[in-house]
Short mmCIF file of C-alpha atoms in Angstrom, two decimals:
data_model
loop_
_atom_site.label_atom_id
_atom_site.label_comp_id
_atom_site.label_asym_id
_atom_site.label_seq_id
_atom_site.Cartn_x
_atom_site.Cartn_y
_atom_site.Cartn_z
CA UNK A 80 18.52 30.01 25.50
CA UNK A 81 18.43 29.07 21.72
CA UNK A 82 19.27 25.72 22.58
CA UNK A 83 16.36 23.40 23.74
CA UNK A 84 13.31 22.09 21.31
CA UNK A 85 11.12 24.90 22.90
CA UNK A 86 13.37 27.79 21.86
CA UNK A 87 14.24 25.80 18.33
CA UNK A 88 10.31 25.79 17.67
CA UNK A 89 9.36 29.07 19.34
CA UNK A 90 12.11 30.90 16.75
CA UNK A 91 11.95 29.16 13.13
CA UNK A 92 10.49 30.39 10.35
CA UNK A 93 9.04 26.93 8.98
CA UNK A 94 5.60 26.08 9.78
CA UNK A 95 5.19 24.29 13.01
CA UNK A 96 4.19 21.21 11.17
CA UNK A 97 7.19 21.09 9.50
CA UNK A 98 9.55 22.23 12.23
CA UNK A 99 8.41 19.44 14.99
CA UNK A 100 8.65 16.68 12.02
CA UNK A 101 11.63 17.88 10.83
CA UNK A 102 12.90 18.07 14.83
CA UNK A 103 11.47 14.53 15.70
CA UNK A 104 13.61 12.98 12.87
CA UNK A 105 17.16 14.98 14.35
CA UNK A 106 16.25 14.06 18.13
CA UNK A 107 15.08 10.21 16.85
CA UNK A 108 18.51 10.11 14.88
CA UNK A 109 21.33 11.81 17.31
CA UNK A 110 19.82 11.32 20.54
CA UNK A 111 17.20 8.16 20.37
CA UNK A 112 14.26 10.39 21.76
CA UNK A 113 10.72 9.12 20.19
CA UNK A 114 8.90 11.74 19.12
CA UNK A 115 7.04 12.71 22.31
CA UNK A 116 10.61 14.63 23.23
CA UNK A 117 9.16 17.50 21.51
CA UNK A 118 6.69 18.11 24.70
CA UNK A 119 8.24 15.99 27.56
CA UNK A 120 11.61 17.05 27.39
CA UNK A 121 11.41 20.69 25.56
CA UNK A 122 13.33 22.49 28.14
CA UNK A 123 16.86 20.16 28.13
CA UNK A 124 19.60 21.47 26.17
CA UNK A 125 20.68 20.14 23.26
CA UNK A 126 23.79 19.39 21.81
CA UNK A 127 25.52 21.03 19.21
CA UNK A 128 25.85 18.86 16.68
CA UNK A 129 22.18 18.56 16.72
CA UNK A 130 21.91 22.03 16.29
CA UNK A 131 23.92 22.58 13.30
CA UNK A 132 22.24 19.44 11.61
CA UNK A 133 18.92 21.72 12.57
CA UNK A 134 20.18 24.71 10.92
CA UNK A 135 20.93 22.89 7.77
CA UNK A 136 17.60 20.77 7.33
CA UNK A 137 15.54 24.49 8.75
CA UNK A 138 17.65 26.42 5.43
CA UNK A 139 17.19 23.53 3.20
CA UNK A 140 13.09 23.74 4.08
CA UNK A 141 12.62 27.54 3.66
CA UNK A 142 14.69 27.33 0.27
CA UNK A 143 11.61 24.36 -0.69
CA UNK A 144 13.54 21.42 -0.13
CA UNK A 145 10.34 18.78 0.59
CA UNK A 146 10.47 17.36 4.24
CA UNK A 147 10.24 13.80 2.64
CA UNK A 148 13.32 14.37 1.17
CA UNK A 149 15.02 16.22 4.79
CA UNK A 150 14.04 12.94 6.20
CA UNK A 151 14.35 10.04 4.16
CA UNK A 152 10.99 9.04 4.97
CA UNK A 153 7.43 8.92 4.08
CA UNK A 154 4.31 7.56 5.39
CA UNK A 155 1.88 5.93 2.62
CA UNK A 156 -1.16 3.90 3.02
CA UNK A 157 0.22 2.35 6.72
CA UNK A 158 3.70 1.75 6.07
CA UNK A 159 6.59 3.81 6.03
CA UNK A 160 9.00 3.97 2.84
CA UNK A 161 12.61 5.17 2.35
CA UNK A 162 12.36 8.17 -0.50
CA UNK A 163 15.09 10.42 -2.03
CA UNK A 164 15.37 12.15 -4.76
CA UNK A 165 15.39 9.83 -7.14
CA UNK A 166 11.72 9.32 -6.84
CA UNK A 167 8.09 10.73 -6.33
CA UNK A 168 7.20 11.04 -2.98
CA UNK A 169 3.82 9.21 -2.26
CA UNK A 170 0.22 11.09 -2.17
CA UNK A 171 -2.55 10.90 -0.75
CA UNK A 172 -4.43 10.40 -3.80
CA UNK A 173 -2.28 7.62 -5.08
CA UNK A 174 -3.86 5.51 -1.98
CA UNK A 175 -6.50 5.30 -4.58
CA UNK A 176 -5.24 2.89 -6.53
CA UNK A 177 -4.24 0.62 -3.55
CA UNK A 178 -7.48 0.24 -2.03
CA UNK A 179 -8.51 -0.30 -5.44
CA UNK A 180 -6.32 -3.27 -5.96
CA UNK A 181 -7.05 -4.44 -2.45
CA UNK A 182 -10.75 -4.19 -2.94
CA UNK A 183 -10.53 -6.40 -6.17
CA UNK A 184 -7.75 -9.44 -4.71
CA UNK A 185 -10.69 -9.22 -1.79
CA UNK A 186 -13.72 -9.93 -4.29
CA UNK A 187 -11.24 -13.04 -6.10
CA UNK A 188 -10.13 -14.53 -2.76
CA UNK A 189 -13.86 -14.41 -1.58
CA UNK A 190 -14.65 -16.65 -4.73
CA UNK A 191 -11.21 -18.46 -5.66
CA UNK A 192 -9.49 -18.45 -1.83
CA UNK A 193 -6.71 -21.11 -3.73
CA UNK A 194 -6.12 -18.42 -6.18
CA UNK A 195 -2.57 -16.88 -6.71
CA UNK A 196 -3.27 -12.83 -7.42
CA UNK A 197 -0.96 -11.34 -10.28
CA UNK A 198 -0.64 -7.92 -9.58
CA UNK A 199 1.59 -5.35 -12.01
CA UNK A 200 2.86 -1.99 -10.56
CA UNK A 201 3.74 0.32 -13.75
CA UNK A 202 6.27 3.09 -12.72
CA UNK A 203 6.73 1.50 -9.26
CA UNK A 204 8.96 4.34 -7.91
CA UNK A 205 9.66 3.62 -4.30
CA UNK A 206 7.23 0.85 -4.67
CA UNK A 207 4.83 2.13 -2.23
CA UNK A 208 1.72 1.19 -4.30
CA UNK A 209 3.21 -2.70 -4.55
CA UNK A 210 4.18 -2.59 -1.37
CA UNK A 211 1.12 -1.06 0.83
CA UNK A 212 -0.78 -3.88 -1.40
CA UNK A 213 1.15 -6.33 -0.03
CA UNK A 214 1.68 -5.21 3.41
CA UNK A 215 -2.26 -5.17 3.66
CA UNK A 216 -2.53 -9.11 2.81
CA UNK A 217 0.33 -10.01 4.82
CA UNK A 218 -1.84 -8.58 7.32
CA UNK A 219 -4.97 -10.26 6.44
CA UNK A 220 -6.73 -12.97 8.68
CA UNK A 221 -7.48 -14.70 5.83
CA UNK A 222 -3.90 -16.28 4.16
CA UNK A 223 -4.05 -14.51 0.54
CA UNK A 224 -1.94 -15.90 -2.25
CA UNK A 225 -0.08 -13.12 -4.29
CA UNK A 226 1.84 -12.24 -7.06
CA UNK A 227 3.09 -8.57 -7.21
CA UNK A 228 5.64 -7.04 -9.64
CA UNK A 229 6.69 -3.39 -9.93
CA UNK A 230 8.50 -2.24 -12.93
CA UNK A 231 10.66 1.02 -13.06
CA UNK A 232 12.89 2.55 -15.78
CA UNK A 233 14.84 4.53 -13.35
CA UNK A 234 17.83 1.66 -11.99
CA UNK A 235 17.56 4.27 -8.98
CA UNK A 236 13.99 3.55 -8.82
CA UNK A 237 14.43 -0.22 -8.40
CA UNK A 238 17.24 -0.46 -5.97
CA UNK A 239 15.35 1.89 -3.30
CA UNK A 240 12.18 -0.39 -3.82
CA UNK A 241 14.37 -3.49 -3.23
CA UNK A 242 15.69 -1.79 -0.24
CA UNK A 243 11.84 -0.30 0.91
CA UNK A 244 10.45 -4.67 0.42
CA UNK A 245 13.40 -6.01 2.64
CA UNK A 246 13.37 -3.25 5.32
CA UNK A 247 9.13 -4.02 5.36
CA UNK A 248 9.71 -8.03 5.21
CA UNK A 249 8.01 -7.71 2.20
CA UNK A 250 10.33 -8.92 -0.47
CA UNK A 251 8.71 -12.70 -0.65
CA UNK A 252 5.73 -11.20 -1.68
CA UNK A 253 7.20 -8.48 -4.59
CA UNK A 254 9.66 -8.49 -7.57
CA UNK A 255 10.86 -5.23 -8.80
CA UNK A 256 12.29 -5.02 -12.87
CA UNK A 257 13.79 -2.87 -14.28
CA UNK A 258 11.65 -1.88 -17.38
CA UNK A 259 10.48 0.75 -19.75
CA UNK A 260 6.57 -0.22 -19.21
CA UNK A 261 6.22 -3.23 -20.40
CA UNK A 262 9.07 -3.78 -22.47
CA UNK A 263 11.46 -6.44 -20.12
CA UNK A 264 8.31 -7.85 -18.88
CA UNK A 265 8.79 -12.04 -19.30
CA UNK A 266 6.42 -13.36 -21.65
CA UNK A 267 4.91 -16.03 -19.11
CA UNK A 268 3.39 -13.03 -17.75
CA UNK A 269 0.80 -12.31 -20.72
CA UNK A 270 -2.55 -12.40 -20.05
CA UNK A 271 -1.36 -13.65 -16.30
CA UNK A 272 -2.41 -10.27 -14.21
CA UNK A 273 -5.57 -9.68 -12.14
CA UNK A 274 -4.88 -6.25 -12.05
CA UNK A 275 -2.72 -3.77 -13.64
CA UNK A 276 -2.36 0.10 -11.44
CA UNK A 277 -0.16 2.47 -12.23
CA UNK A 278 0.38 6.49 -11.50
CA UNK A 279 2.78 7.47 -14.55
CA UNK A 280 4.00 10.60 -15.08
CA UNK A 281 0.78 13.03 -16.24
CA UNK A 282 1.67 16.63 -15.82
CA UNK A 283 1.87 18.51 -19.09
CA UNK A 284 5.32 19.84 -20.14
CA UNK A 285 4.07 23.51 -19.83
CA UNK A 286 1.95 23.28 -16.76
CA UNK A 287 2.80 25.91 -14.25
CA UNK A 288 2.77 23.44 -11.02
CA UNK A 289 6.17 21.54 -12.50
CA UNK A 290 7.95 24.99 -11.39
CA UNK A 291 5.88 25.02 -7.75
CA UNK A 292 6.59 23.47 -3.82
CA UNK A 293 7.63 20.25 -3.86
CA UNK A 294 7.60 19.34 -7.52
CA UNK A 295 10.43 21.48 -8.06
CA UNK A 296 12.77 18.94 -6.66
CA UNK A 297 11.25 15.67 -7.48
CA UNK A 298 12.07 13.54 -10.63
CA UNK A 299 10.54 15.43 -13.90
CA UNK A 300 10.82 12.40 -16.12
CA UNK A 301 8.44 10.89 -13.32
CA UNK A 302 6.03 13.75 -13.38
CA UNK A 303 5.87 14.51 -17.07
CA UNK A 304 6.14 13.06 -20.36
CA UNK A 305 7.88 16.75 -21.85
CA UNK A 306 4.34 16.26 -23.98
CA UNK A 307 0.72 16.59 -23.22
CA UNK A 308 0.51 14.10 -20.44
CA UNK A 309 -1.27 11.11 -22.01
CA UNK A 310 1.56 10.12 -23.90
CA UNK A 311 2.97 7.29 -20.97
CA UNK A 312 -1.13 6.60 -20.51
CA UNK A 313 -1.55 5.85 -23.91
CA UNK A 314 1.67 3.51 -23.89
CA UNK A 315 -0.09 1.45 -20.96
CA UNK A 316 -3.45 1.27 -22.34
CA UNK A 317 -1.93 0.13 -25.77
CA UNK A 318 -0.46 -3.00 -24.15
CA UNK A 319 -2.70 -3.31 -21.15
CA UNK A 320 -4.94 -6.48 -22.97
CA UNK A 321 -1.47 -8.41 -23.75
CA UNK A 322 -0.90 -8.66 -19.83
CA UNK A 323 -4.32 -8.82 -18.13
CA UNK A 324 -6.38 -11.85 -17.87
CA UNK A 325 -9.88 -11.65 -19.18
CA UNK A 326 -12.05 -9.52 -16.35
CA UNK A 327 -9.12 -8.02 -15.25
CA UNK A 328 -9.11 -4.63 -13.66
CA UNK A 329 -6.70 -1.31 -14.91
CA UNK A 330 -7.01 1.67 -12.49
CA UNK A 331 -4.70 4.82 -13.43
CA UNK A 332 -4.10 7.99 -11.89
CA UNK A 333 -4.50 10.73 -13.76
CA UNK A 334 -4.87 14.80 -13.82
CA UNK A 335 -7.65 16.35 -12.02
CA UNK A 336 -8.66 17.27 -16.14
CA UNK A 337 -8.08 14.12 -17.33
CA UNK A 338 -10.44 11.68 -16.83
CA UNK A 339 -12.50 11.98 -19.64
CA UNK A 340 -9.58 11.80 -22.34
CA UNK A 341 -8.84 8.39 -20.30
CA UNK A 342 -12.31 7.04 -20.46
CA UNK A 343 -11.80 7.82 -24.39
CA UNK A 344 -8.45 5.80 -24.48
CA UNK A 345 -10.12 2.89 -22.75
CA UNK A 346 -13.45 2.82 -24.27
CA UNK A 347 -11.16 2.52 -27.81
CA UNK A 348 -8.98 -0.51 -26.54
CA UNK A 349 -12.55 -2.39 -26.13
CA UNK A 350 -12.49 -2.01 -21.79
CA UNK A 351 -15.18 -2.07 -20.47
CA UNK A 352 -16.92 -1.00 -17.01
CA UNK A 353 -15.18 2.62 -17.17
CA UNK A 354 -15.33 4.56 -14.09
CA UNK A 355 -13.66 7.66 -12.35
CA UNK A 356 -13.27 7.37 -9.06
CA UNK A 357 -12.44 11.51 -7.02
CA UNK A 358 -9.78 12.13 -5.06
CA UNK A 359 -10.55 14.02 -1.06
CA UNK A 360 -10.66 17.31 -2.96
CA UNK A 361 -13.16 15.97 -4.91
CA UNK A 362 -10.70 16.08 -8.32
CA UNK A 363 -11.31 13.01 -10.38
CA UNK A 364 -8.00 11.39 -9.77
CA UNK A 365 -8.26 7.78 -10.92
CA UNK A 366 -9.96 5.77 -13.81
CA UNK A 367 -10.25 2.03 -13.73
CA UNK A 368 -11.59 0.00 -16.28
CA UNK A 369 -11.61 -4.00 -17.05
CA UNK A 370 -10.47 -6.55 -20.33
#
């Protein structure tokens, strides 16, 4: 029979991967099962409704439809964030940037441990940079004092962030705004940030990948600037000096092609201590720099 998790997995046309996450989340959502169901209970019938949600989330796959999206969910850095189209689902490479962050509020607690960390989140998103920073000090043995704010243009953007702090217990620790860059930014917050990360949109407007998998359906004004990929960079190196405090650290994702051309932006704007730091492929993925 056609209708048990063994027969549902033994006949799609999705990737096993794929099929058993997508198949955990419809078992989690009509029946309660955890996600062991997909071996301990394999051979039970299921019901129909089930089924027909299955049918719909299997077509929407093979048509390229990212599982993120089929979901709801994604797992980033240790926590798991609401996404929909509205926004970039997380990346692996884009961890980067929070162990960055985390590495440097470690090395200021470890000298100032009274210190309030300022932390800015340019092009927040879903806010799963400012949030996986905060949900590792929350976790910390040591009690950190910190600061975080996320900025998005997209009002989209901001409400699902809002929604991804309180459904994390997060929201003491992070402030979304709604802001181009750094334009709505209060002024009490010049010069008052430790560190500044942000992964901005940096695809090219002609590059082939915009039109391939998963970026097909995401957000193209968060994946490209419709120019040649520095332009939103650029706009965050120009201002970075107005918002960071004196030693403070800039990290920004980047292109696998672009880290040199960032270097050269930085270098310019008088930073300092300019590194590129490689993604697991081995593609230099971030830059980081400091006032």
């Amino acid at each position: 029979m056609a209708n048990t998790i063994a027969a549902l997995l033994e006949g799609t046309r999705l990737n096993k991967t794929d099929a058993k996450v997508l198949l955990a989340h419809l078992l989690n959502k009509h029946l309660g099962w955890p996600r062991s169901a997909l071996i301990s209970r394999d051979q039970e019938p299921l019901p129909d409704e089930l089924l027909i949600a299955w049918k719909s989330l299997e077509a929407q796959r093979i048509s390229g439809v990212p599982v993120a999206y089929l979901t709801g969910v994604k797992a980033f850095h240790g926590i798991e964030l609401k996404v929909n189209e509205t926004v970039l689902i997380p990346r692996p490479e884009t961890e980067l940037l929070v162990d960055l962050a985390l590495e440097e509020i470690q090395r200021i607690h470890s000298d100032y441990p009274n210190q309030t960390i300022q932390i800015l989140d340019l092009g927040t998103g879903s806010g799963a940079i400012a949030l996986a920073v905060a949900h590792e000090c929350s976790i910390s043995k040591a009690p950190i004092n910190l600061g975080i704010l996320g900025v998005d243009q997209a009002s989209d953007a901001i409400e699902l962030a809002c929604e991804n702090a309180k459904a994390l217990g997060l929201n003491h620790l992070v402030e979304f705004l709604l802001s181009n860059w750094y334009d709505a930014i209060p002024d009490r917050y010049q010069t008052a940030f430790d560190v500044i990360v942000s992964n901005p949109p940096y695809i090219q407007k002609d590059d082939p990948h915009l039109q391939e998998g998963d970026l097909r359906f995401e957000p193209k004004a968060a994946l490209t600037d419709d120019g040649d990929g520095l332009s939103c960079i650029r706009e965050i190196v120009n201002h970075a000096h107005h918002y960071l405090k004196p030693g403070g650290l800039i990290a920004i994702e980047h292109s696998y092609d672009q880290a040199a051309e960032v270097a050269t932006l930085l270098e310019n704007h008088s930073f300092h201590d300019i590194g590129a730091i490689a993604d697991l492929a081995g593609h230099l993925r971030v830059t980081r720099a400091r006032k």
